[in-house]
Amino acid sequence: MPDPFDPSPDSGDRFTFGLWTVGNPGADPFGPRTRPRIPPTEIVAGLAKAGAWGVNLHDNDLVPFDASPTERDLLVKEFQQALADHGLVVPMATTNLFSHPVFRDGAFTASDAAVRAFAVRKAMKGIELGVELGASTVVFWGGREGVETDAARDCRDGLGWYRECLNFLCGWVKDQGWDLKFALEAKPNEPRGDIYLATTGHMLHFIETLEHREMCGVNPEVAHENMPGLSMVHAVGQAMEAGKLFHIDLNAQRIGRYDQDLRFGSEDLKGAFFLVRMLEGTCGHPAYEGPRHFDAHAYRTEDVDGVWDFAAGCMRSYKILAARAAAFDADPEVLEIL
Ligand code: GCO
Ligand code: MN
Ligand code: MN
C-alpha cells in the first residue's frame, strides 16, 4: 500500500530544498566537514528521488566566487541538464552576500561605498542566474548587515543604504521586464552580533518604506523567529494578513540557541502544527500558495544516507501535520469547543 505521507509533486506537493541544505557537509565554527560534499547535479537527482518539487540556490552554491565566465556557463548548463533529466524546478534564487571577506562589515549596509556597489553588482548577477534557471522569487538574507558595536556605524545610515540598494535592484528588475518578487529574510543575530531588521515584523515595516514595495515581501524562517523566543505563527500570520508572505523557510529551533536549522518538526511540535495549519488554510483563511521550502540541514553526526533520510523526514513531518490540521478543523467536537 502506498504511504499517504510520501511526498509527490504529481499529487500537488510543492516541497523545495536549498542546495546548501542537503548539501551541508556538517562543518561548524569548531570543526571541519564530517561528510563529503554532494555535487549540485547529484543533489538534483537525490531530491527528485526523495519526492521534492524544486531546488533553490545561492549563486555560489553552483558557481564558485572566482569562476571564469566559461566555467560559469558550463556549470549552469550541466545543472540545467540535471533539472531537465529529473523534472525539478528552481522557484527561488538568492545571492551570497555574506561569505566573502569583502562583506565582513556588511554588503548593502557596508560603510565603504565601494563594497556596497560590489554587493549590488553581485546581486544583479545572482538575479540574472536565477532568471536563467526560471526562478520567480529572489530571497535577500542580509547575514552581514549589522554590527558588533554601534560605534561602527549609525544604524540609520545602514538602513538608508539598505533601502537605496533595494530600490535600485527593484528598478533594474522592472527595467529588464522580469516578473520577479523579492522576499526579505530577517534574523536577529549570527553571524553579526546584531543584524539590522531583526524580525519579520521589522522587515514588514521596512518594506513599506521602499520605492517598489509591491514587489517586496518577506521570507520568515522558523529558526530566526524562535531564536529570540518569538512566535513564528504570529510572524507568518501578520505577513499573510499584509499579503506579504512571498516565501517561507521551514526548519526547527530551540529558543535561545545559535541558529540550529534543525529538521522541520523536530522541535516545538505544537508550533509546527499551528504553522502548517495556517499555511494549509484548513482553519478558514486562504492558504499560502508558494513552495514549502526547507532551510534545514541534517545533524553533523549523519552520513550521506542520513542526509536523504533527513530530507524525507522534513517532507513527511509536514504532510503528517497537514493531515492532522485538516482532521482538527473538520472535527465536530473541536468546532463546537472553538
Ligand atoms: C540562515 C539563513 C540562510 C538563508 C539563506 C538564503 O540559516 O542563517 O537562513 O540559510 O536563508 O542564506 O539566503
Ligand atoms: Mn533561511
Ligand atoms: Mn537559519
Coordinates of C-alpha atoms and ligand atoms in Angstrom, one line a residue:
M1 CA 0.0 0.0 0.0
P2 CA 1.4 3.5 -0.8
D3 CA 2.3 5.6 2.2
P4 CA -0.1 8.6 2.2
F5 CA 2.7 10.7 3.7
D6 CA 5.2 10.1 0.9
P7 CA 5.7 13.4 -0.9
S8 CA 4.7 13.5 -4.6
P9 CA 4.9 16.5 -6.9
D10 CA 2.3 14.7 -9.1
S11 CA -0.3 15.0 -6.4
G12 CA 0.4 18.7 -5.9
D13 CA 3.2 18.7 -3.2
R14 CA 5.5 21.7 -3.7
F15 CA 8.4 20.9 -1.4
T16 CA 11.8 22.6 -2.1
F17 CA 15.2 22.4 -0.5
G18 CA 18.3 24.7 -0.9
L19 CA 21.5 23.3 -2.5
W20 CA 23.1 24.5 0.7
T21 CA 20.7 22.4 2.9
V22 CA 21.0 18.8 1.8
G23 CA 24.5 19.9 0.5
N24 CA 25.6 20.9 4.0
P25 CA 28.7 18.8 4.7
G26 CA 28.5 19.2 8.5
A27 CA 31.1 21.9 9.1
D28 CA 30.6 24.2 12.1
P29 CA 32.7 27.0 13.7
F30 CA 34.5 24.4 15.8
G31 CA 35.3 21.8 13.2
P32 CA 35.5 20.9 9.5
R33 CA 33.0 18.9 7.4
T34 CA 32.1 15.4 8.6
R35 CA 30.7 14.1 5.3
P36 CA 31.6 14.5 1.6
R37 CA 30.2 17.4 -0.5
I38 CA 27.5 16.3 -2.8
P39 CA 27.8 17.9 -6.3
P40 CA 24.8 20.1 -7.3
T41 CA 23.8 17.7 -10.1
E42 CA 23.7 14.8 -7.7
I43 CA 21.6 16.8 -5.2
V44 CA 19.1 17.4 -8.0
A45 CA 18.9 13.6 -8.6
G46 CA 18.6 12.9 -4.9
L47 CA 15.9 15.5 -4.3
A48 CA 13.8 14.2 -7.3
K49 CA 14.1 10.7 -5.9
A50 CA 13.0 11.8 -2.5
G51 CA 9.9 13.4 -3.9
A52 CA 10.8 17.1 -3.8
W53 CA 9.4 19.5 -6.4
G54 CA 12.2 22.0 -6.6
V55 CA 15.7 23.2 -5.6
N56 CA 16.8 26.7 -4.6
L57 CA 20.3 28.1 -4.6
H58 CA 22.7 30.9 -3.8
D59 CA 24.8 32.0 -6.8
N60 CA 27.9 30.5 -5.2
D61 CA 26.3 27.1 -4.3
L62 CA 26.6 26.5 -8.0
V63 CA 29.2 28.9 -9.4
P64 CA 32.3 29.4 -7.3
F65 CA 33.1 33.1 -6.4
D66 CA 36.2 33.1 -8.7
A67 CA 34.8 31.0 -11.6
S68 CA 35.5 32.4 -15.1
P69 CA 32.6 33.2 -17.4
T70 CA 33.3 30.0 -19.4
E71 CA 33.3 27.9 -16.2
R72 CA 30.1 29.5 -15.1
D73 CA 28.3 28.8 -18.3
L74 CA 29.4 25.2 -18.2
L75 CA 28.2 24.7 -14.6
V76 CA 24.9 26.3 -15.4
K77 CA 24.4 24.1 -18.5
E78 CA 25.2 20.9 -16.5
F79 CA 22.8 22.0 -13.8
Q80 CA 20.0 22.8 -16.3
Q81 CA 20.5 19.4 -17.9
A82 CA 20.1 17.7 -14.4
L83 CA 17.0 19.7 -13.8
A84 CA 15.5 18.6 -17.1
D85 CA 16.6 15.0 -16.6
H86 CA 14.9 14.8 -13.2
G87 CA 12.0 17.1 -13.7
L88 CA 12.9 19.6 -10.9
V89 CA 12.3 23.4 -11.0
V90 CA 14.2 26.3 -9.4
P91 CA 11.5 28.6 -7.9
M92 CA 13.8 30.7 -5.8
A93 CA 17.3 32.1 -6.2
T94 CA 19.4 34.2 -3.8
T95 CA 22.9 35.8 -3.7
N96 CA 25.6 35.0 -1.2
L97 CA 26.4 38.4 0.3
F98 CA 28.0 37.1 3.5
S99 CA 30.8 34.5 2.9
H100 CA 33.5 36.5 1.2
P101 CA 35.7 38.6 3.5
V102 CA 34.9 41.7 1.5
F103 CA 31.5 41.6 3.2
R104 CA 32.9 41.4 6.7
D105 CA 31.4 44.9 7.6
G106 CA 28.2 44.3 5.6
A107 CA 27.1 44.2 1.9
F108 CA 24.2 46.7 1.3
T109 CA 25.0 48.4 4.6
A110 CA 28.8 48.4 4.5
S111 CA 30.3 51.7 5.4
D112 CA 32.5 51.5 2.4
A113 CA 30.6 52.7 -0.7
A114 CA 32.8 50.5 -3.0
V115 CA 31.7 47.4 -1.1
R116 CA 28.0 48.4 -1.4
A117 CA 28.5 48.9 -5.2
F118 CA 30.2 45.5 -5.4
A119 CA 27.3 43.9 -3.4
V120 CA 24.7 45.4 -5.8
R121 CA 26.6 44.1 -8.8
K122 CA 26.9 40.6 -7.3
A123 CA 23.2 40.7 -6.5
M124 CA 22.5 41.6 -10.2
K125 CA 24.5 38.6 -11.4
G126 CA 22.7 36.4 -8.8
I127 CA 19.4 37.6 -10.1
E128 CA 20.4 37.0 -13.7
L129 CA 21.4 33.5 -12.8
G130 CA 18.0 33.0 -11.1
V131 CA 16.2 34.2 -14.1
E132 CA 18.2 31.9 -16.4
L133 CA 17.1 29.0 -14.2
G134 CA 13.5 30.1 -14.2
A135 CA 13.2 31.5 -10.6
S136 CA 10.2 33.8 -9.8
T137 CA 11.3 34.7 -6.3
V138 CA 14.6 36.3 -5.2
V139 CA 15.4 36.0 -1.5
F140 CA 17.6 38.5 0.4
W141 CA 19.1 37.4 3.6
G142 CA 21.4 40.1 5.0
G143 CA 23.6 37.9 7.2
R144 CA 26.4 40.6 7.5
E145 CA 24.1 43.6 7.6
G146 CA 24.7 44.5 11.2
V147 CA 27.4 45.3 13.8
E148 CA 29.2 44.0 16.8
T149 CA 29.4 47.6 18.2
D150 CA 27.2 50.5 17.2
A151 CA 30.3 52.7 17.3
A152 CA 31.0 51.3 13.9
R153 CA 28.0 53.0 12.2
D154 CA 24.8 54.7 13.0
C155 CA 22.1 52.1 12.1
R156 CA 20.1 54.9 10.4
D157 CA 22.9 55.2 7.8
G158 CA 22.9 51.4 7.4
L159 CA 19.2 51.3 6.9
G160 CA 19.3 54.2 4.4
W161 CA 22.0 52.4 2.3
Y162 CA 20.0 49.1 2.5
R163 CA 16.9 50.9 1.1
E164 CA 19.0 52.6 -1.6
C165 CA 20.3 49.2 -2.8
L166 CA 16.9 47.5 -2.8
N167 CA 15.3 50.4 -4.6
F168 CA 18.0 50.3 -7.3
L169 CA 17.6 46.5 -7.7
C170 CA 13.8 46.6 -7.9
G171 CA 14.0 49.4 -10.5
W172 CA 16.6 47.4 -12.5
V173 CA 14.5 44.2 -12.4
K174 CA 11.5 46.2 -13.7
D175 CA 13.6 47.8 -16.5
Q176 CA 14.5 44.3 -17.6
G177 CA 10.8 43.4 -17.8
W178 CA 11.2 40.5 -15.4
D179 CA 8.3 39.4 -13.3
L180 CA 10.2 38.8 -10.0
K181 CA 9.3 39.1 -6.4
F182 CA 11.8 39.9 -3.6
A183 CA 11.4 38.1 -0.3
L184 CA 13.4 39.6 2.6
E185 CA 14.5 37.3 5.4
A186 CA 15.1 38.6 8.9
K187 CA 17.4 37.2 11.6
P188 CA 18.2 38.7 14.9
N189 CA 22.0 37.8 15.1
E190 CA 24.6 35.4 13.8
P191 CA 26.9 35.9 12.1
R192 CA 26.7 39.6 13.3
G193 CA 26.3 40.4 16.9
D194 CA 23.1 42.3 16.0
I195 CA 21.7 42.1 12.5
Y196 CA 19.6 45.1 11.3
L197 CA 15.9 44.3 10.7
A198 CA 16.0 41.6 13.3
T199 CA 12.5 40.1 12.9
T200 CA 9.8 39.6 10.2
G201 CA 7.9 42.5 11.9
H202 CA 10.9 44.9 11.4
M203 CA 11.1 43.7 7.8
L204 CA 7.4 44.3 7.1
H205 CA 7.7 47.9 8.2
F206 CA 10.9 48.5 6.3
I207 CA 9.2 47.2 3.1
E208 CA 6.6 49.9 3.3
T209 CA 9.4 52.5 3.1
L210 CA 10.7 51.0 -0.3
E211 CA 10.0 52.6 -3.6
H212 CA 8.6 49.4 -5.2
R213 CA 7.0 48.0 -2.1
E214 CA 4.5 46.0 -4.2
M215 CA 7.3 43.6 -5.4
C216 CA 8.8 43.1 -1.9
G217 CA 7.6 40.7 0.8
V218 CA 9.1 38.5 3.5
N219 CA 10.7 35.1 3.8
P220 CA 10.2 34.2 7.5
E221 CA 12.2 31.4 9.0
V222 CA 11.1 29.3 12.0
A223 CA 14.6 29.3 13.5
H224 CA 15.1 33.0 13.2
E225 CA 11.8 33.9 14.9
N226 CA 12.3 31.2 17.6
M227 CA 16.0 32.1 18.4
P228 CA 14.8 35.2 20.4
G229 CA 11.7 33.3 21.6
L230 CA 9.1 34.9 19.2
S231 CA 6.2 33.2 17.6
M232 CA 6.7 32.1 14.0
V233 CA 2.9 31.6 13.7
H234 CA 2.3 35.2 14.5
A235 CA 5.1 36.4 12.2
V236 CA 3.6 34.4 9.3
G237 CA 0.1 35.4 10.2
Q238 CA 1.0 39.1 10.1
A239 CA 2.8 38.6 6.8
M240 CA -0.2 36.8 5.3
E241 CA -2.6 39.4 6.6
A242 CA -0.5 42.0 4.8
G243 CA -0.3 39.9 1.6
K244 CA 3.4 39.8 2.0
L245 CA 4.2 36.1 2.6
F246 CA 6.3 35.6 -0.6
H247 CA 8.4 32.7 0.6
I248 CA 9.0 30.6 3.7
D249 CA 12.0 28.9 5.4
L250 CA 10.8 25.8 7.3
N251 CA 13.0 24.2 10.0
A252 CA 13.1 23.8 13.7
Q253 CA 14.9 25.6 16.6
R254 CA 15.2 25.7 20.3
I255 CA 14.7 29.1 21.9
G256 CA 17.8 31.0 22.9
R257 CA 20.3 28.8 20.9
Y258 CA 22.5 29.6 17.9
D259 CA 20.7 29.2 14.6
Q260 CA 20.2 25.4 14.6
D261 CA 18.3 25.0 11.2
L262 CA 17.0 21.6 12.5
R263 CA 14.8 19.2 10.6
F264 CA 11.2 20.6 10.3
G265 CA 9.1 19.3 13.2
S266 CA 11.9 18.1 15.3
E267 CA 11.4 20.7 18.0
D268 CA 8.2 22.6 19.1
L269 CA 5.7 20.2 17.5
K270 CA 2.8 22.4 18.6
G271 CA 4.3 25.4 16.9
A272 CA 4.9 23.4 13.8
F273 CA 1.3 22.1 13.8
F274 CA -0.2 25.6 14.1
L275 CA 2.2 26.9 11.4
V276 CA 1.2 24.1 8.9
R277 CA -2.5 24.6 9.8
M278 CA -2.1 28.3 8.9
L279 CA -0.2 27.6 5.7
E280 CA -2.7 25.0 4.6
G281 CA -5.6 27.2 5.3
T282 CA -7.7 24.5 7.0
C283 CA -8.7 27.0 9.7
G284 CA -10.7 29.1 7.2
H285 CA -8.3 31.9 6.0
P286 CA -6.8 31.4 2.5
A287 CA -3.9 29.0 2.2
Y288 CA -0.3 30.0 1.3
E289 CA 0.2 29.2 -2.4
G290 CA 4.0 29.3 -2.6
P291 CA 6.5 26.4 -2.3
R292 CA 7.1 24.8 1.1
H293 CA 10.9 25.4 1.4
F294 CA 13.1 23.7 3.9
D295 CA 16.1 25.7 5.1
A296 CA 17.4 23.0 7.4
H297 CA 20.3 20.5 7.5
A298 CA 21.0 17.1 8.9
Y299 CA 22.8 16.6 12.2
R300 CA 26.6 16.7 11.9
T301 CA 26.7 13.1 13.0
E302 CA 24.8 11.9 9.9
D303 CA 26.5 10.4 6.8
V304 CA 25.2 11.0 3.2
D305 CA 22.4 8.3 3.6
G306 CA 21.3 10.1 6.7
V307 CA 21.0 13.4 4.7
W308 CA 18.4 11.8 2.4
D309 CA 16.6 10.3 5.5
F310 CA 16.6 13.8 6.9
A311 CA 15.2 15.3 3.7
A312 CA 12.4 12.7 3.6
G313 CA 11.7 13.4 7.2
C314 CA 11.1 17.1 6.7
M315 CA 8.5 16.4 4.0
R316 CA 6.9 13.6 5.8
S317 CA 6.5 15.6 9.0
Y318 CA 4.9 18.4 7.0
K319 CA 2.4 16.1 5.4
I320 CA 1.5 14.4 8.7
L321 CA 0.9 17.8 10.3
A322 CA -1.2 18.9 7.3
A323 CA -3.3 15.8 7.7
R324 CA -3.7 16.4 11.4
A325 CA -4.6 20.0 10.8
A326 CA -7.3 19.0 8.3
A327 CA -8.7 16.4 10.8
F328 CA -8.6 19.0 13.6
D329 CA -10.5 21.6 11.6
A330 CA -13.1 19.0 10.4
D331 CA -13.7 17.5 13.9
P332 CA -17.2 18.5 15.1
E333 CA -16.2 18.3 18.7
V334 CA -13.3 20.7 18.1
L335 CA -15.6 23.0 16.1
E336 CA -18.1 23.1 19.0
I337 CA -15.4 23.8 21.6
L338 CA -13.9 26.6 19.4
Ligands
GCO1 C1 20.5 31.1 8.0 C2 19.8 31.7 6.8 C3 20.3 31.3 5.5 C4 19.4 31.9 4.4 C5 20.0 31.6 3.1 C6 19.2 32.2 1.9 O1 20.3 29.9 8.2 O2 21.1 31.8 8.6 O3 18.5 31.2 6.9 O4 20.2 29.9 5.3 O5 18.1 31.5 4.4 O6 21.3 32.0 3.1 O7 19.6 33.5 1.7
MN2 MN 16.8 30.9 5.9
MN3 MN 18.6 29.7 9.9

